[in-house]
mmCIF file of C-alpha atoms in Angstrom:
data_model
loop_
_atom_site.group_PDB
_atom_site.id
_atom_site.type_symbol
_atom_site.label_atom_id
_atom_site.label_comp_id
_atom_site.label_asym_id
_atom_site.label_seq_id
_atom_site.Cartn_x
_atom_site.Cartn_y
_atom_site.Cartn_z
ATOM 1 C CA MET J 1 41.630 166.365 -0.007
ATOM 2 C CA GLU J 2 39.625 169.025 3.217
ATOM 3 C CA ILE J 3 41.360 170.725 5.158
ATOM 4 C CA ALA J 4 39.933 172.679 8.576
ATOM 5 C CA LEU J 5 40.934 176.092 10.207
ATOM 6 C CA ARG J 6 39.809 175.759 13.915
ATOM 7 C CA LEU J 7 40.422 178.569 15.081
ATOM 8 C CA GLN J 8 39.991 177.003 18.979
ATOM 9 C CA ASP J 9 43.515 175.356 17.665
ATOM 10 C CA GLY J 10 45.244 178.313 18.321
ATOM 11 C CA ALA J 11 44.812 180.366 14.300
ATOM 12 C CA HIS J 12 43.630 183.866 14.177
ATOM 13 C CA LEU J 13 41.043 184.621 11.787
ATOM 14 C CA GLU J 14 40.907 188.700 10.934
ATOM 15 C CA LEU J 15 37.883 189.989 8.746
ATOM 16 C CA THR J 16 38.280 193.324 6.900
ATOM 17 C CA ASP J 17 35.506 193.468 5.046
ATOM 18 C CA ILE J 18 31.788 191.253 5.651
ATOM 19 C CA GLY J 19 28.459 191.382 3.253
ATOM 20 C CA VAL J 20 26.097 190.054 3.462
ATOM 21 C CA SER J 21 22.023 189.970 1.741
ATOM 22 C CA THR J 22 19.279 188.222 1.777
ATOM 23 C CA THR J 23 16.362 188.185 -1.031
ATOM 24 C CA ASP J 24 13.410 185.538 -1.645
ATOM 25 C CA GLU J 25 15.936 183.475 -3.610
ATOM 26 C CA MET J 26 19.365 183.469 -2.442
ATOM 27 C CA ILE J 27 22.191 184.457 -0.092
ATOM 28 C CA SER J 28 24.482 186.918 -1.246
ATOM 29 C CA PHE J 29 27.780 187.256 0.597
ATOM 30 C CA SER J 30 31.593 188.918 0.481
ATOM 31 C CA ILE J 31 33.876 187.982 2.893
ATOM 32 C CA ASP J 32 37.316 189.790 2.449
ATOM 33 C CA GLY J 33 39.728 188.546 5.386
ATOM 34 C CA ARG J 34 43.141 186.331 6.542
ATOM 35 C CA ILE J 35 44.249 183.790 8.693
ATOM 36 C CA THR J 36 47.298 183.877 10.767
ATOM 37 C CA ASP J 37 49.216 181.414 13.752
ATOM 38 C CA VAL J 38 48.180 179.156 11.085
ATOM 39 C CA GLU J 39 50.641 175.604 12.465
ATOM 40 C CA ASP J 40 53.177 174.926 9.395
ATOM 41 C CA ASP J 41 51.912 171.072 8.211
ATOM 42 C CA VAL J 42 48.845 172.697 8.082
ATOM 43 C CA LEU J 43 50.250 175.394 5.559
ATOM 44 C CA HIS J 44 52.799 173.523 4.093
ATOM 45 C CA GLN J 45 48.894 171.570 3.152
ATOM 46 C CA PHE J 46 48.175 174.303 1.380
ATOM 47 C CA SER J 47 51.254 175.258 -0.683
ATOM 48 C CA GLY J 48 51.165 175.627 -4.203
ATOM 49 C CA LYS J 49 47.839 174.133 -4.657
ATOM 50 C CA HIS J 50 44.428 175.862 -5.250
ATOM 51 C CA VAL J 51 42.609 176.489 -2.227
ATOM 52 C CA THR J 52 38.335 176.558 -2.395
ATOM 53 C CA PRO J 53 36.987 176.978 0.632
ATOM 54 C CA VAL J 54 33.976 174.169 0.942
ATOM 55 C CA GLU J 55 32.086 175.155 3.998
ATOM 56 C CA ILE J 56 30.855 178.285 4.861
ATOM 57 C CA VAL J 57 28.568 178.669 8.318
ATOM 58 C CA PHE J 58 26.165 181.392 9.411
ATOM 59 C CA ALA J 59 25.386 183.110 12.614
ATOM 60 C CA VAL J 60 21.865 183.959 12.194
ATOM 61 C CA GLU J 61 20.556 186.616 15.116
ATOM 62 C CA GLU J 62 17.568 188.395 15.891
ATOM 63 C CA LEU J 63 17.378 192.349 15.218
ATOM 64 C CA GLU J 64 16.917 194.173 17.833
ATOM 65 C CA GLU J 65 13.682 196.915 18.191
#
C-alpha cells in the first residue's frame, strides 16, 4: 500500500537538515524533518506500521555565477 502526503492538501513540511552531494556514480543525501497537520485518517493508516519512503523528488537549479 502506498500513501501520498501532499502539501497542497494542508500538511506542513519542516525540514531541519538537508544534505545532497553528487559524484559520477551516485547521489548521496540525508534529510531530517517532520510533517505536521496530517489528516487523522492518513495518520491512522500509518499507525502501528513500518513506513518506508518510496519516491524522492529533487528540484534542480542552475548555480548562479
